[in-house]
């Protein structure tokens, strides 16, 4: 398959007349710049409309021969990687704002939503959520999944909840990294509460056995569905069990210091911060992704930076839950790798997450430009992919996971080069390509409304 983009963000700069060739596996085999398309090229392929059958391998129909050249508008960027998602939290959108409250009262609403899930319902919900992610410009998602069992803790046969997520991803056409989450205690030193029982595996050995069998159970969804591991938090897994996660391969994620109460509990029980606990368990490395990392000491920041840990900020969720503004710039300067996730999906918009990260830094510091557009794009693309054990880029050997952003909408008209990511929203994502297959495309000019055309008259292409 050949894909032509009038502009593409490659190696930190905008290149023009870019022709990308991908093989049948969806891997980029050639990138040519300064190459105009052939006369009368094929029209853009519409997003695949026939979902994969449940339980089948998630192949995507191309609808075109490998010799066709498909022309897109706007500027191409590597696909956005959503490094932290709880699909079922989407059920809470617009339903938790009437009584104020705290993170902890919000959590009761979350437990009620989790209690309602069956494998069939989870598949339906996740299919919609993953489809919304495609619309928002995400080409992959790290699903931080802990609703493993029936409400009474009974195991479903054949990993039914996990297969529901894999089937949903196959139907939506998104790349899924299933972050199989360990959740063994209700808080430090306390048993699981009744509403948490379905999350647990009884013991760390129980988790390890189930995790090992899960990889085999989802093998038929490979290569677009892979499995990683996660520790819910140091509240949910005892300190003595943390070193066991060094036995596992692949990405490892954890909620870290999202709330001051988590730090207080860890200090009271262990005399150490959550970050220090992870360090002493031998888990700080580039393999680890710390989600939120909002309330950190200077020593925590140094430890995370020295180890090159990935930090997954979820700005719209952290704002919605009043978590606070995490020290993103300080972490990046210390050597940590900043990524982005949508967490509870209070909105699903890859551009808004990127913009919110930068806006939080402005508000916390009183300074503009604490993160450059190039750094923000890297957080959303290359760094997010790295956190999930994936590759990202419009380059030979990378998967052809690409999105295009329009430059002439009412929101983006006049934006210079890659700065379009500072003005765009998900409404300006005109095409989404996963593994070389177009999962979403809009007719040329569909987003160039009358106001956008009027604005565009005042700006020249730069």
Coordinates of C-alpha atoms in Angstrom, one line a residue:
X1 CA 0.0 0.0 0.0
X2 CA 1.2 3.5 -0.8
X3 CA 0.1 6.6 1.1
X4 CA 0.7 10.1 0.0
X5 CA 0.7 13.1 2.3
X6 CA 1.3 16.7 1.2
X7 CA 3.0 17.3 4.5
X8 CA 4.4 14.9 7.2
X9 CA 6.2 15.4 10.5
X10 CA 9.4 13.4 10.1
X11 CA 12.5 13.5 12.4
X12 CA 11.3 16.7 14.1
X13 CA 10.4 18.7 11.0
X14 CA 7.7 19.1 8.4
X15 CA 8.5 17.5 5.1
X16 CA 6.5 18.0 1.9
X17 CA 5.2 15.6 -0.7
X18 CA 5.7 12.4 1.3
X19 CA 5.0 9.0 -0.1
X20 CA 4.9 6.1 2.4
X21 CA 5.0 2.5 1.3
X22 CA 3.8 -0.3 3.7
X23 CA 3.9 -4.0 3.2
X24 CA 1.1 -6.5 3.9
X25 CA 1.9 -6.6 7.6
X26 CA 1.4 -2.9 7.9
X27 CA 5.1 -2.1 8.3
X28 CA 6.7 0.9 6.5
X29 CA 9.2 -0.2 3.9
X30 CA 9.9 3.1 2.2
X31 CA 9.5 6.9 2.9
X32 CA 10.2 9.2 0.0
X33 CA 10.0 13.0 0.4
X34 CA 9.6 15.6 -2.4
X35 CA 7.7 13.0 -4.5
X36 CA 4.4 14.3 -5.9
X37 CA 1.6 11.7 -6.3
X38 CA 0.9 10.0 -9.6
X39 CA -1.7 11.6 -11.9
X40 CA -5.3 10.8 -10.9
X41 CA -4.4 8.7 -7.8
X42 CA -6.9 6.5 -6.1
X43 CA -9.3 8.1 -3.7
X44 CA -8.7 7.7 0.0
X45 CA -9.9 4.4 1.3
X46 CA -12.9 4.7 3.6
X47 CA -12.5 3.3 7.1
X48 CA -13.1 -0.4 7.3
X49 CA -16.8 -0.9 8.1
X50 CA -17.0 -4.6 8.7
X51 CA -15.8 -5.5 12.2
X52 CA -13.8 -8.6 12.8
X53 CA -15.8 -11.5 14.1
X54 CA -15.5 -12.0 17.9
X55 CA -12.7 -14.3 18.8
X56 CA -10.9 -14.1 15.4
X57 CA -7.5 -12.7 14.6
X58 CA -7.9 -8.9 14.2
X59 CA -6.8 -8.4 10.6
X60 CA -7.8 -5.3 8.9
X61 CA -9.2 -5.3 5.3
X62 CA -7.3 -3.0 3.0
X63 CA -9.9 -2.5 0.2
X64 CA -7.1 -1.7 -2.2
X65 CA -4.3 -3.3 -4.1
X66 CA -0.7 -2.6 -3.0
X67 CA -0.1 -0.5 -6.2
X68 CA -2.8 2.1 -5.4
X69 CA -1.7 5.4 -4.1
X70 CA -4.1 6.9 -1.5
X71 CA -3.9 10.6 -1.1
X72 CA -4.6 12.4 2.1
X73 CA -5.0 16.1 3.1
X74 CA -3.5 17.9 6.1
X75 CA -0.3 17.1 7.9
X76 CA 0.6 13.5 8.8
X77 CA 2.0 12.7 12.2
X78 CA 2.8 9.4 13.8
X79 CA -0.3 8.0 15.5
X80 CA -1.1 9.0 19.0
X81 CA -0.4 6.3 21.7
X82 CA -2.8 6.3 24.6
X83 CA -0.5 5.0 27.4
X84 CA -3.2 4.7 30.1
X85 CA -6.8 3.7 29.8
X86 CA -9.6 2.3 31.9
X87 CA -12.2 1.6 29.3
X88 CA -15.2 1.1 31.6
X89 CA -14.5 4.5 33.3
X90 CA -16.1 6.0 30.2
X91 CA -19.4 5.0 31.8
X92 CA -18.9 7.8 34.3
X93 CA -18.6 10.7 31.9
X94 CA -20.9 13.5 32.7
X95 CA -22.3 11.7 35.7
X96 CA -20.1 12.6 38.7
X97 CA -20.2 16.4 38.8
X98 CA -23.3 17.2 40.8
X99 CA -22.1 16.8 44.3
X100 CA -18.5 17.9 44.2
X101 CA -16.7 15.4 46.4
X102 CA -13.2 14.0 46.2
X103 CA -11.2 11.4 44.4
X104 CA -12.3 9.0 47.1
X105 CA -16.0 9.7 46.7
X106 CA -15.6 9.5 42.9
X107 CA -14.1 6.0 43.4
X108 CA -17.4 4.7 44.8
X109 CA -19.1 5.6 41.6
X110 CA -16.3 3.8 39.7
X111 CA -16.8 0.7 41.8
X112 CA -20.6 0.7 41.0
X113 CA -19.7 0.9 37.3
X114 CA -17.3 -2.0 37.6
X115 CA -19.9 -4.1 39.4
X116 CA -22.2 -3.9 36.4
X117 CA -19.8 -5.4 33.9
X118 CA -20.2 -8.8 32.3
X119 CA -18.0 -10.1 29.5
X120 CA -20.6 -9.2 26.9
X121 CA -21.3 -5.7 28.3
X122 CA -17.6 -5.1 28.7
X123 CA -17.0 -6.0 25.0
X124 CA -19.8 -3.6 24.0
X125 CA -18.5 -0.8 26.1
X126 CA -14.9 -1.2 25.1
X127 CA -15.8 -1.5 21.4
X128 CA -17.4 2.0 21.7
X129 CA -14.6 3.4 23.7
X130 CA -11.9 2.1 21.4
X131 CA -13.8 3.3 18.4
X132 CA -14.0 6.8 20.0
X133 CA -10.2 6.6 20.5
X134 CA -9.7 6.0 16.8
X135 CA -11.9 9.1 16.1
X136 CA -9.7 11.0 18.5
X137 CA -6.5 10.1 16.7
X138 CA -5.2 7.2 18.8
X139 CA -3.7 4.3 17.0
X140 CA -2.8 2.2 20.1
X141 CA -4.0 2.0 23.7
X142 CA -2.5 0.6 26.9
X143 CA -5.5 -0.8 28.8
X144 CA -4.8 -0.9 32.5
X145 CA -7.2 -3.8 33.2
X146 CA -8.2 -5.2 36.6
X147 CA -11.8 -6.3 36.3
X148 CA -10.7 -10.0 35.9
X149 CA -13.4 -12.1 37.5
X150 CA -17.1 -12.3 38.3
X151 CA -18.4 -10.0 41.1
X152 CA -18.0 -12.8 43.7
X153 CA -14.4 -13.4 42.7
X154 CA -15.1 -16.5 40.7
X155 CA -12.9 -16.9 37.6
X156 CA -14.5 -16.7 34.2
X157 CA -13.6 -19.5 31.9
X158 CA -11.0 -18.8 29.2
X159 CA -10.2 -15.3 30.4
X160 CA -13.6 -14.0 29.3
X161 CA -13.1 -10.4 30.4
X162 CA -9.7 -10.1 28.8
X163 CA -10.9 -11.7 25.6
X164 CA -13.8 -9.2 25.6
X165 CA -11.2 -6.4 25.5
X166 CA -9.2 -8.0 22.7
X167 CA -12.4 -8.6 20.6
X168 CA -13.4 -5.0 21.2
X169 CA -10.0 -3.8 19.9
X170 CA -10.2 -6.0 16.9
X171 CA -13.6 -4.6 16.0
X172 CA -12.5 -1.0 16.5
X173 CA -9.3 -1.5 14.7
X174 CA -7.0 -0.2 17.3
X175 CA -3.7 -1.6 18.5
X176 CA -4.1 -2.9 22.1
X177 CA -1.5 -3.5 24.8
X178 CA -3.5 -5.3 27.6
X179 CA -1.8 -4.3 30.8
X180 CA -2.9 -7.2 33.1
X181 CA -3.1 -5.6 36.5
X182 CA -2.3 -7.1 39.9
X183 CA -4.7 -6.0 42.7
X184 CA -4.4 -8.0 45.9
X185 CA -5.4 -5.8 48.8
X186 CA -7.9 -3.0 49.5
X187 CA -5.2 -0.8 50.9
X188 CA -1.9 -1.4 52.7
X189 CA -2.4 -4.3 55.1
X190 CA -6.2 -4.6 54.5
X191 CA -8.1 -7.2 52.6
X192 CA -10.1 -6.5 49.5
X193 CA -13.4 -4.8 50.1
X194 CA -16.5 -6.6 48.7
X195 CA -16.6 -4.3 45.7
X196 CA -12.9 -5.1 44.9
X197 CA -13.1 -8.9 45.2
X198 CA -13.5 -9.4 41.4
X199 CA -10.1 -7.6 40.9
X200 CA -8.1 -10.0 43.0
X201 CA -6.1 -13.2 42.4
X202 CA -5.8 -14.3 46.0
X203 CA -2.0 -14.1 46.1
X204 CA 1.0 -13.0 44.1
X205 CA 1.4 -16.6 42.9
X206 CA -2.2 -16.6 41.8
X207 CA -1.6 -13.5 39.7
X208 CA 1.5 -15.0 38.2
X209 CA -0.3 -18.2 37.2
X210 CA -3.2 -16.3 35.6
X211 CA -0.9 -13.8 33.9
X212 CA 1.1 -16.6 32.3
X213 CA -2.0 -18.4 31.0
X214 CA -3.4 -15.1 29.6
X215 CA -0.6 -14.6 27.1
X216 CA -1.4 -18.0 25.6
X217 CA -5.2 -17.3 25.7
X218 CA -4.8 -14.1 23.6
X219 CA -2.2 -15.5 21.2
X220 CA -4.7 -15.7 18.3
X221 CA -5.1 -11.9 18.4
X222 CA -1.4 -11.3 17.8
X223 CA 0.3 -9.2 16.6
X224 CA -2.1 -6.3 17.1
X225 CA -3.0 -7.4 20.6
X226 CA -0.1 -7.9 23.1
X227 CA 0.1 -8.4 26.8
X228 CA 2.0 -6.4 29.5
X229 CA 1.8 -6.3 33.2
X230 CA 0.7 -3.7 35.8
X231 CA 0.7 -3.2 39.5
X232 CA -2.4 -1.3 40.5
X233 CA -0.5 0.7 43.2
X234 CA 1.6 0.2 46.3
X235 CA -1.7 0.3 48.2
X236 CA -3.0 -2.8 46.3
X237 CA 0.2 -4.9 46.2
X238 CA 2.3 -5.4 49.4
X239 CA 5.9 -4.3 49.4
X240 CA 7.2 -7.8 49.8
X241 CA 5.5 -8.9 46.6
X242 CA 6.8 -6.1 44.4
X243 CA 10.1 -7.8 43.5
X244 CA 8.2 -10.6 41.8
X245 CA 7.4 -8.3 38.9
X246 CA 11.0 -8.3 37.9
X247 CA 10.4 -11.9 36.7
X248 CA 8.1 -10.7 33.9
X249 CA 9.0 -9.5 30.5
X250 CA 7.6 -6.5 28.6
X251 CA 6.1 -3.3 29.8
X252 CA 5.2 -2.8 33.5
X253 CA 2.9 0.0 34.6
X254 CA 1.8 1.3 38.0
X255 CA -0.4 4.1 39.4
X256 CA 2.1 6.2 41.4
X257 CA 1.5 8.9 44.0
X258 CA -1.7 10.1 42.4
X259 CA -3.0 11.2 45.8
X260 CA -1.3 12.5 48.9
X261 CA -3.1 9.9 50.9
X262 CA -1.2 7.2 49.1
X263 CA 2.1 8.7 50.1
X264 CA 0.9 9.1 53.7
X265 CA -0.2 5.4 53.9
X266 CA 3.2 4.2 52.4
X267 CA 5.2 6.4 54.8
X268 CA 3.1 5.2 57.8
X269 CA 3.4 1.5 56.9
X270 CA 6.9 1.3 55.5
X271 CA 8.6 4.6 56.3
X272 CA 9.2 5.1 52.6
X273 CA 7.5 6.8 49.7
X274 CA 5.9 4.7 46.9
X275 CA 8.8 5.6 44.6
X276 CA 11.4 4.5 47.1
X277 CA 9.5 1.2 47.6
X278 CA 9.7 0.6 43.8
X279 CA 13.4 1.4 43.8
X280 CA 14.2 -1.0 46.6
X281 CA 12.2 -3.7 44.8
X282 CA 14.5 -3.3 41.8
X283 CA 11.6 -2.0 39.5
X284 CA 12.9 1.4 38.5
X285 CA 14.0 1.2 34.8
X286 CA 12.9 2.3 31.4
X287 CA 10.6 -0.7 31.3
X288 CA 8.5 0.9 34.1
X289 CA 5.7 3.4 33.4
X290 CA 4.6 5.4 36.4
X291 CA 1.1 6.7 35.9
X292 CA 0.2 10.2 37.2
X293 CA 3.3 10.7 39.5
X294 CA 1.6 13.9 40.8
X295 CA 2.8 14.2 44.4
X296 CA 6.5 13.5 44.4
X297 CA 9.4 14.5 46.6
X298 CA 12.6 15.8 45.2
X299 CA 14.2 12.4 46.0
X300 CA 11.4 10.7 44.1
X301 CA 12.0 12.9 41.0
X302 CA 15.7 12.1 41.1
X303 CA 15.1 8.3 41.4
X304 CA 12.6 8.3 38.5
X305 CA 14.8 10.5 36.3
X306 CA 18.0 8.6 37.0
X307 CA 16.3 5.3 36.0
X308 CA 14.7 6.7 32.8
X309 CA 11.3 5.7 33.9
X310 CA 8.3 6.5 31.7
X311 CA 5.9 9.0 33.3
X312 CA 2.3 8.8 32.0
X313 CA 0.5 12.0 32.6
X314 CA -3.3 12.1 32.2
X315 CA -4.0 15.8 32.3
X316 CA -7.7 15.9 31.6
X317 CA -8.4 13.2 34.2
X318 CA -6.1 14.7 36.8
X319 CA -8.0 18.0 36.3
X320 CA -11.4 16.3 36.5
X321 CA -10.5 14.5 39.8
X322 CA -8.7 17.6 41.2
X323 CA -5.6 15.5 41.6
X324 CA -3.2 18.4 41.1
X325 CA -0.6 19.3 38.5
X326 CA 2.3 16.9 38.4
X327 CA 6.0 18.0 38.0
X328 CA 6.3 17.1 34.3
X329 CA 9.0 19.5 33.5
X330 CA 11.1 18.7 36.5
X331 CA 10.7 14.9 35.7
X332 CA 11.7 15.4 32.1
X333 CA 14.7 17.5 33.1
X334 CA 15.8 14.8 35.5
X335 CA 15.7 12.2 32.7
X336 CA 12.2 10.6 32.9
X337 CA 10.3 10.1 29.7
X338 CA 6.9 11.9 29.5
X339 CA 4.0 10.2 27.9
X340 CA 0.2 10.8 27.8
X341 CA -2.9 8.9 28.6
X342 CA -6.7 9.5 28.8
X343 CA -7.3 7.4 31.9
X344 CA -11.0 7.8 32.7
X345 CA -11.9 9.4 29.4
X346 CA -13.6 12.5 30.7
X347 CA -12.7 13.5 27.2
X348 CA -11.2 11.5 24.4
X349 CA -9.1 13.8 22.4
X350 CA -5.4 13.3 21.8
X351 CA -4.9 17.0 21.0
X352 CA -6.5 18.1 24.2
X353 CA -4.3 15.8 26.4
X354 CA -1.2 17.3 24.7
X355 CA -2.4 20.8 25.2
X356 CA -3.5 20.2 28.8
X357 CA -0.1 19.0 29.7
X358 CA 1.5 22.2 28.4
X359 CA -1.3 24.4 29.9
X360 CA -0.7 22.8 33.4
X361 CA 2.9 23.7 33.2
X362 CA 2.0 27.3 32.3
X363 CA -0.4 27.5 35.2
X364 CA 2.0 26.0 37.7
X365 CA 5.0 28.0 36.7
X366 CA 3.7 31.3 35.3
X367 CA 5.8 30.7 32.2
X368 CA 4.9 29.9 28.6
X369 CA 6.6 27.3 26.4
X370 CA 7.7 25.0 29.2
X371 CA 7.3 22.2 26.7
X372 CA 7.9 22.9 23.0
X373 CA 5.5 21.5 20.3
X374 CA 8.2 19.0 19.3
X375 CA 8.4 17.7 22.9
X376 CA 4.7 17.4 23.2
X377 CA 4.4 15.5 19.9
X378 CA 7.1 13.2 21.1
X379 CA 5.2 12.6 24.4
X380 CA 2.1 11.7 22.4
X381 CA 3.8 9.5 19.9
X382 CA 7.3 8.1 20.3
X383 CA 7.4 8.1 24.1
X384 CA 3.9 6.7 24.4
X385 CA 4.8 3.9 22.1
X386 CA 7.9 3.2 24.0
X387 CA 5.9 2.9 27.3
X388 CA 3.8 0.2 25.6
X389 CA 6.7 -1.7 24.1
X390 CA 5.8 -0.5 20.6
X391 CA 7.6 1.6 17.9
X392 CA 6.4 4.9 16.5
X393 CA 7.5 7.1 13.6
X394 CA 7.0 7.8 9.9
X395 CA 10.2 5.8 9.2
X396 CA 11.3 2.5 7.6
X397 CA 10.7 -0.4 10.0
X398 CA 8.0 1.3 12.0
X399 CA 4.3 0.3 11.8
X400 CA 2.3 2.4 9.5
X401 CA 0.3 4.0 12.3
X402 CA -0.4 7.5 11.1
X403 CA -2.9 10.3 11.6
X404 CA -3.5 13.4 9.6
X405 CA -4.4 16.8 11.1
X406 CA -6.2 19.4 8.9
X407 CA -4.7 22.9 8.7
X408 CA -7.7 24.9 7.3
X409 CA -10.5 24.4 9.8
X410 CA -12.0 27.1 11.9
X411 CA -9.7 26.0 14.7
X412 CA -6.4 25.5 12.9
X413 CA -6.4 28.0 10.0
X414 CA -3.1 30.0 10.2
X415 CA -1.3 27.5 12.4
X416 CA 2.4 27.2 11.5
X417 CA 3.8 23.8 10.8
X418 CA 3.8 21.4 13.8
X419 CA 2.2 24.1 16.0
X420 CA -1.1 22.9 14.5
X421 CA -1.2 20.5 17.5
X422 CA -1.6 23.5 19.8
X423 CA -4.8 24.6 18.0
X424 CA -6.3 21.4 16.7
X425 CA -8.9 19.2 18.5
X426 CA -10.0 15.7 17.6
X427 CA -12.4 17.3 15.2
X428 CA -9.4 18.1 13.0
X429 CA -8.2 14.5 12.8
X430 CA -9.1 13.7 9.2
X431 CA -7.6 10.3 8.8
X432 CA -6.4 7.5 11.1
X433 CA -4.3 4.6 9.7
X434 CA -3.4 1.5 11.8
X435 CA -1.0 -1.1 10.4
X436 CA -1.3 0.5 7.0
X437 CA -5.1 0.2 6.9
X438 CA -7.3 3.3 7.0
X439 CA -9.6 3.1 10.0
X440 CA -11.1 6.6 9.6
X441 CA -11.1 9.1 6.8
X442 CA -13.2 12.2 5.9
X443 CA -13.9 13.4 2.4
X444 CA -11.5 16.1 1.3
X445 CA -12.6 19.5 2.6
X446 CA -15.2 18.1 5.0
X447 CA -13.7 20.0 7.9
X448 CA -12.9 23.1 5.9
X449 CA -16.2 24.9 6.9
X450 CA -17.0 28.4 5.7
X451 CA -15.4 30.2 8.7
X452 CA -12.2 28.1 8.2
X453 CA -12.1 29.1 4.5
X454 CA -12.5 32.8 5.4
X455 CA -9.7 32.6 8.0
X456 CA -7.5 30.7 5.5
X457 CA -7.5 33.6 3.1
X458 CA -5.4 35.6 5.5
X459 CA -2.6 33.1 5.9
X460 CA -0.1 31.8 3.4
X461 CA 1.3 28.3 3.6
X462 CA 4.6 28.5 5.5

